[in-house]
mmCIF file of C-alpha atoms in Angstrom:
data_model
loop_
_atom_site.group_PDB
_atom_site.id
_atom_site.type_symbol
_atom_site.label_atom_id
_atom_site.label_comp_id
_atom_site.label_asym_id
_atom_site.label_seq_id
_atom_site.Cartn_x
_atom_site.Cartn_y
_atom_site.Cartn_z
ATOM 1 C CA ALA A 1 4.941 0.472 15.348
ATOM 2 C CA GLN A 2 1.283 0.540 14.551
ATOM 3 C CA THR A 3 -0.398 -2.741 13.734
ATOM 4 C CA VAL A 4 -3.344 -3.326 11.463
ATOM 5 C CA THR A 5 -5.354 -6.512 11.764
ATOM 6 C CA GLN A 6 -7.688 -8.019 9.219
ATOM 7 C CA SER A 7 -9.175 -11.095 10.842
ATOM 8 C CA GLN A 8 -10.928 -12.447 7.756
ATOM 9 C CA PRO A 9 -8.429 -13.988 5.329
ATOM 10 C CA GLU A 10 -11.227 -14.874 2.899
ATOM 11 C CA MET A 11 -14.774 -13.703 2.331
ATOM 12 C CA SER A 12 -17.357 -14.425 -0.311
ATOM 13 C CA VAL A 13 -20.504 -12.618 -1.385
ATOM 14 C CA GLN A 14 -23.254 -13.200 -3.882
ATOM 15 C CA GLU A 15 -23.429 -10.773 -6.742
ATOM 16 C CA ALA A 16 -25.679 -7.794 -5.884
ATOM 17 C CA GLU A 17 -25.472 -8.533 -2.166
ATOM 18 C CA THR A 18 -23.669 -6.597 0.568
ATOM 19 C CA VAL A 19 -20.490 -7.625 2.331
ATOM 20 C CA THR A 20 -18.513 -6.093 5.196
ATOM 21 C CA LEU A 21 -14.769 -6.508 5.617
ATOM 22 C CA SER A 22 -13.311 -5.981 9.064
ATOM 23 C CA CYS A 23 -10.223 -4.065 10.106
ATOM 24 C CA THR A 24 -8.878 -3.096 13.490
ATOM 25 C CA TYR A 25 -5.741 -1.169 14.305
ATOM 26 C CA ASP A 26 -3.616 -0.405 17.288
ATOM 27 C CA THR A 27 -2.300 3.093 17.877
ATOM 28 C CA SER A 28 -1.737 5.585 20.634
ATOM 29 C CA GLU A 29 -1.979 8.509 18.246
ATOM 30 C CA SER A 30 -5.013 10.697 17.952
ATOM 31 C CA ASP A 31 -4.419 12.045 14.452
ATOM 32 C CA TYR A 32 -4.093 9.619 11.581
ATOM 33 C CA TYR A 33 -5.584 8.462 8.312
ATOM 34 C CA LEU A 34 -7.118 5.158 7.314
ATOM 35 C CA PHE A 35 -7.425 3.681 3.854
ATOM 36 C CA TRP A 36 -8.824 0.690 2.050
ATOM 37 C CA TYR A 37 -6.989 -0.533 -1.001
ATOM 38 C CA LYS A 38 -8.000 -3.174 -3.512
ATOM 39 C CA GLN A 39 -5.511 -5.410 -5.312
ATOM 40 C CA PRO A 40 -6.993 -7.381 -8.222
ATOM 41 C CA PRO A 41 -5.052 -10.179 -9.944
ATOM 42 C CA SER A 42 -3.438 -7.531 -12.143
ATOM 43 C CA ARG A 43 -1.641 -6.723 -8.849
ATOM 44 C CA GLN A 44 -1.955 -2.947 -8.999
ATOM 45 C CA MET A 45 -3.137 -1.561 -5.670
ATOM 46 C CA ILE A 46 -6.078 0.769 -6.147
ATOM 47 C CA LEU A 47 -7.432 3.183 -3.553
ATOM 48 C CA VAL A 48 -11.014 2.371 -2.598
ATOM 49 C CA ILE A 49 -11.751 4.847 0.164
ATOM 50 C CA ARG A 50 -10.059 6.937 2.848
ATOM 51 C CA GLN A 51 -11.002 8.365 6.232
ATOM 52 C CA GLU A 52 -9.489 11.067 8.374
ATOM 53 C CA ALA A 53 -9.507 10.199 12.073
ATOM 54 C CA TYR A 54 -10.635 13.679 13.056
ATOM 55 C CA LYS A 55 -13.806 13.329 11.002
ATOM 56 C CA GLN A 56 -16.722 11.691 12.729
ATOM 57 C CA GLN A 57 -18.695 11.250 9.549
ATOM 58 C CA ASN A 58 -18.076 7.961 7.798
ATOM 59 C CA ALA A 59 -16.620 8.200 4.300
ATOM 60 C CA THR A 60 -18.579 6.928 1.311
ATOM 61 C CA GLU A 61 -17.594 6.417 -2.311
ATOM 62 C CA ASN A 62 -20.481 5.183 -4.450
ATOM 63 C CA ARG A 63 -21.079 1.553 -3.424
ATOM 64 C CA PHE A 64 -18.266 1.631 -0.857
ATOM 65 C CA SER A 65 -18.655 2.976 2.656
ATOM 66 C CA VAL A 66 -16.848 2.623 5.931
ATOM 67 C CA ASN A 67 -17.873 2.234 9.536
ATOM 68 C CA PHE A 68 -15.227 4.119 11.486
ATOM 69 C CA GLN A 69 -15.319 3.589 15.235
ATOM 70 C CA LYS A 70 -12.413 5.589 16.641
ATOM 71 C CA ALA A 71 -12.783 4.521 20.253
ATOM 72 C CA ALA A 72 -12.916 0.874 19.243
ATOM 73 C CA LYS A 73 -10.113 1.389 16.686
ATOM 74 C CA SER A 74 -12.218 -0.278 14.063
ATOM 75 C CA PHE A 75 -12.497 0.589 10.367
ATOM 76 C CA SER A 76 -14.710 -1.788 8.414
ATOM 77 C CA LEU A 77 -15.499 -1.574 4.704
ATOM 78 C CA LYS A 78 -18.990 -2.189 3.379
ATOM 79 C CA ILE A 79 -19.475 -3.030 -0.275
ATOM 80 C CA SER A 80 -23.060 -2.737 -1.453
ATOM 81 C CA ASP A 81 -24.525 -4.239 -4.623
ATOM 82 C CA SER A 82 -21.403 -6.373 -5.087
ATOM 83 C CA GLN A 83 -20.176 -6.793 -8.651
ATOM 84 C CA LEU A 84 -17.925 -9.395 -10.238
ATOM 85 C CA GLY A 85 -15.284 -6.723 -10.674
ATOM 86 C CA ASP A 86 -15.114 -6.292 -6.900
ATOM 87 C CA ALA A 87 -13.352 -9.639 -6.570
ATOM 88 C CA ALA A 88 -9.867 -8.848 -5.293
ATOM 89 C CA MET A 89 -7.632 -8.730 -2.275
ATOM 90 C CA TYR A 90 -8.578 -5.876 0.036
ATOM 91 C CA PHE A 91 -6.056 -4.229 2.323
ATOM 92 C CA CYS A 92 -6.721 -1.927 5.213
ATOM 93 C CA ALA A 93 -3.986 0.633 5.830
ATOM 94 C CA TYR A 94 -3.034 3.126 8.534
ATOM 95 C CA ARG A 95 -0.915 6.225 8.207
ATOM 96 C CA SER A 96 0.095 8.509 11.025
ATOM 97 C CA ALA A 97 -0.365 12.235 10.542
ATOM 98 C CA ASP A 98 3.161 12.803 11.862
ATOM 99 C CA THR A 99 5.464 10.302 10.176
ATOM 100 C CA GLY A 100 5.286 11.018 6.497
ATOM 101 C CA ASN A 101 4.153 8.438 4.016
ATOM 102 C CA GLN A 102 4.877 5.274 5.944
ATOM 103 C CA PHE A 103 1.746 3.180 5.625
ATOM 104 C CA TYR A 104 1.018 0.122 7.742
ATOM 105 C CA PHE A 105 -1.011 -2.526 5.969
ATOM 106 C CA GLY A 106 -3.115 -5.388 7.195
ATOM 107 C CA THR A 107 -2.621 -8.883 5.822
ATOM 108 C CA GLY A 108 -5.563 -8.567 3.484
ATOM 109 C CA THR A 109 -8.933 -10.167 2.865
ATOM 110 C CA SER A 110 -9.515 -12.094 -0.330
ATOM 111 C CA LEU A 111 -13.017 -11.351 -1.602
ATOM 112 C CA THR A 112 -14.770 -13.721 -3.978
ATOM 113 C CA VAL A 113 -17.936 -12.604 -5.746
ATOM 114 C CA ILE A 114 -20.252 -15.445 -6.674
ATOM 115 C CA PRO A 115 -22.371 -14.912 -9.795
ATOM 116 C CA LYS B 1 -2.217 11.623 -16.569
ATOM 117 C CA ALA B 2 0.075 8.603 -16.701
ATOM 118 C CA GLY B 3 0.175 6.418 -13.616
ATOM 119 C CA VAL B 4 3.142 5.118 -11.662
ATOM 120 C CA THR B 5 5.442 3.162 -13.943
ATOM 121 C CA GLN B 6 7.701 0.423 -12.679
ATOM 122 C CA THR B 7 10.308 -1.379 -14.714
ATOM 123 C CA PRO B 8 10.967 -4.158 -15.274
ATOM 124 C CA ARG B 9 7.833 -6.146 -14.516
ATOM 125 C CA TYR B 10 9.721 -9.374 -13.942
ATOM 126 C CA LEU B 11 13.259 -10.173 -12.913
ATOM 127 C CA ILE B 12 15.054 -13.414 -12.252
ATOM 128 C CA LYS B 13 18.364 -13.183 -10.461
ATOM 129 C CA THR B 14 20.806 -15.519 -8.775
ATOM 130 C CA ARG B 15 21.775 -15.455 -5.115
ATOM 131 C CA GLY B 16 24.601 -13.039 -4.497
ATOM 132 C CA GLN B 17 23.813 -10.802 -7.444
ATOM 133 C CA GLN B 18 22.495 -7.291 -7.178
ATOM 134 C CA VAL B 19 19.436 -5.746 -8.792
ATOM 135 C CA THR B 20 18.108 -2.272 -9.540
ATOM 136 C CA LEU B 21 14.419 -1.532 -9.873
ATOM 137 C CA SER B 22 13.059 1.650 -11.373
ATOM 138 C CA CYS B 23 9.994 3.735 -10.635
ATOM 139 C CA SER B 24 8.576 6.802 -12.366
ATOM 140 C CA PRO B 25 5.948 8.565 -10.263
ATOM 141 C CA ILE B 26 2.852 10.340 -11.432
ATOM 142 C CA SER B 27 3.731 13.716 -12.872
ATOM 143 C CA GLY B 28 3.865 16.305 -10.087
ATOM 144 C CA HIS B 29 4.265 13.763 -7.315
ATOM 145 C CA ARG B 30 7.388 14.325 -5.268
ATOM 146 C CA SER B 31 7.105 11.497 -2.777
ATOM 147 C CA VAL B 32 8.057 7.969 -3.772
ATOM 148 C CA SER B 33 7.760 5.003 -1.441
ATOM 149 C CA TRP B 34 8.788 1.396 -1.858
ATOM 150 C CA TYR B 35 7.092 -1.669 -0.385
ATOM 151 C CA GLN B 36 7.938 -5.335 -0.384
ATOM 152 C CA GLN B 37 5.001 -7.715 -0.711
ATOM 153 C CA THR B 38 5.327 -11.401 0.161
ATOM 154 C CA PRO B 39 2.701 -14.028 1.002
ATOM 155 C CA GLY B 40 4.177 -14.521 4.466
ATOM 156 C CA GLN B 41 4.899 -10.947 5.560
ATOM 157 C CA GLY B 42 2.363 -9.023 3.526
ATOM 158 C CA LEU B 43 3.189 -5.457 2.571
ATOM 159 C CA GLN B 44 6.195 -4.041 4.336
ATOM 160 C CA PHE B 45 7.505 -0.513 4.044
ATOM 161 C CA LEU B 46 11.031 -0.184 2.733
ATOM 162 C CA PHE B 47 11.616 3.550 2.465
ATOM 163 C CA GLU B 48 10.261 6.866 1.269
ATOM 164 C CA TYR B 49 11.971 9.564 -0.705
ATOM 165 C CA PHE B 50 10.808 13.134 -0.961
ATOM 166 C CA SER B 51 12.686 15.871 -2.783
ATOM 167 C CA GLU B 52 15.652 13.539 -3.313
ATOM 168 C CA THR B 53 16.019 12.848 0.409
ATOM 169 C CA GLN B 54 15.195 9.661 2.242
ATOM 170 C CA ARG B 55 12.545 10.632 4.781
ATOM 171 C CA ASN B 56 11.564 7.308 6.293
ATOM 172 C CA LYS B 57 13.090 3.881 6.393
ATOM 173 C CA GLY B 58 11.557 0.549 7.313
ATOM 174 C CA ASN B 59 13.174 -2.331 9.119
ATOM 175 C CA PHE B 60 15.235 -3.807 6.302
ATOM 176 C CA PRO B 61 18.958 -4.556 6.144
ATOM 177 C CA GLY B 62 21.395 -2.168 4.539
ATOM 178 C CA ARG B 63 21.444 -4.324 1.409
ATOM 179 C CA PHE B 64 18.281 -2.486 0.457
ATOM 180 C CA SER B 65 18.930 1.035 -0.678
ATOM 181 C CA GLY B 66 17.329 3.609 -2.859
ATOM 182 C CA ARG B 67 17.637 7.012 -4.325
ATOM 183 C CA GLN B 68 15.545 9.674 -5.951
ATOM 184 C CA PHE B 69 16.497 11.911 -8.807
ATOM 185 C CA SER B 70 15.672 15.563 -9.398
ATOM 186 C CA ASN B 71 12.774 14.571 -11.687
ATOM 187 C CA SER B 72 11.334 12.478 -8.793
ATOM 188 C CA ARG B 73 12.083 9.177 -10.481
ATOM 189 C CA SER B 74 13.368 6.629 -8.013
ATOM 190 C CA GLU B 75 15.487 3.529 -8.061
ATOM 191 C CA MET B 76 15.767 0.775 -5.526
ATOM 192 C CA ASN B 77 18.831 -1.413 -5.265
ATOM 193 C CA VAL B 78 19.229 -4.741 -3.529
ATOM 194 C CA SER B 79 22.740 -6.081 -3.204
ATOM 195 C CA THR B 80 23.925 -9.589 -2.382
ATOM 196 C CA LEU B 81 20.544 -11.085 -3.141
ATOM 197 C CA GLU B 82 19.152 -13.806 -0.901
ATOM 198 C CA LEU B 83 16.412 -16.317 -1.629
ATOM 199 C CA GLY B 84 14.196 -14.504 0.862
ATOM 200 C CA ASP B 85 14.323 -11.356 -1.243
ATOM 201 C CA SER B 86 11.979 -12.978 -3.749
ATOM 202 C CA ALA B 87 8.898 -10.772 -3.652
ATOM 203 C CA LEU B 88 6.717 -8.303 -5.428
ATOM 204 C CA TYR B 89 8.249 -4.844 -5.046
ATOM 205 C CA LEU B 90 5.723 -2.063 -5.223
ATOM 206 C CA CYS B 91 6.477 1.565 -5.807
ATOM 207 C CA ALA B 92 3.976 4.223 -4.821
ATOM 208 C CA SER B 93 3.921 7.945 -5.347
ATOM 209 C CA SER B 94 2.115 10.664 -3.481
ATOM 210 C CA LEU B 95 1.613 14.356 -3.919
ATOM 211 C CA ALA B 96 2.831 15.329 -0.467
ATOM 212 C CA HIS B 97 5.052 14.019 2.284
ATOM 213 C CA GLY B 98 2.285 12.762 4.503
ATOM 214 C CA THR B 99 0.991 16.172 5.475
ATOM 215 C CA ASP B 100 -2.572 15.529 4.448
ATOM 216 C CA ASN B 101 -4.844 12.686 3.481
ATOM 217 C CA SER B 102 -3.114 12.153 0.137
ATOM 218 C CA PRO B 103 -3.181 8.473 -0.691
ATOM 219 C CA LEU B 104 -0.456 6.388 -2.225
ATOM 220 C CA HIS B 105 -0.756 5.668 -5.933
ATOM 221 C CA PHE B 106 0.812 2.341 -6.747
ATOM 222 C CA GLY B 107 2.539 0.945 -9.785
ATOM 223 C CA ASN B 108 2.083 -2.586 -11.091
ATOM 224 C CA GLY B 109 5.130 -3.789 -9.239
ATOM 225 C CA THR B 110 8.278 -5.685 -10.152
ATOM 226 C CA ARG B 111 8.196 -9.416 -9.481
ATOM 227 C CA LEU B 112 11.705 -10.414 -8.361
ATOM 228 C CA THR B 113 12.626 -14.081 -8.213
ATOM 229 C CA VAL B 114 15.949 -15.082 -6.676
ATOM 230 C CA THR B 115 17.221 -18.560 -7.492
#
C-alpha cells in the first residue's frame, strides 16, 4: 500500500506571512493524483488543491500553490498571505490512477495562524 | 447544489450493539466512499461503492459492511461494536470511480462513541 508522510505535526504562521507544509509519499506507480485537504474544527474536509502526476506544472489556487517534485516524491503546500481562516488541520492525500477512489492520507499538519 | 449529508452527527452506543450510518452524496455523484478517522490511526479507507457495487475495500474486519442504493445513497453498518470503533466516520462522494482527477467531497461526519 502507498504511504503518505507528513513530518510536521504542527506548524504556525503569522497572519499575512507565508508557510509551507511538507508531504512525501512512497509509490512505485507512475500515474497518480495528489491532493491537499483542509479540515477546520467544523470537521468537514475541504479540498484545497490537486495535482496530476503527469503534469510538470505546479498547481495553484489563489493563495495556495504546490511544489511537486515527482522524482523526490514530494508534494508540499505553500500558503501565501496567511489568513485566520486558514487555521485548520491539513492532510496530504494520494490516489492511484488505477485503483478507483481509494485515497491514502497522511497524518496531518495542524496549522495555527497567529494574528 | 447540496453537499454530502451524513446522519446522524453523533451516536453513542454500547459494546456489542450494532449501528447504521447514513450518507447522501452530492446529486449526480455515483461513487461513495467511507473513511474512519481516529487520533491514533488518522484517516483510514473502509470501502467504496459505485453503481451499487463495492469496488474497493480497506483492511477492516467483516463487522464493517456497507451498501449503496439505486439513488446512490449509502449506508454503513458496524456490528458487534468494540470500544476501538469509537471514531469519526466520514463519507465522501465523487463524480467518477477514480478515472480522473475528481476529488472526494466529504460530509461532516458521524461521531460514534462506544461505551
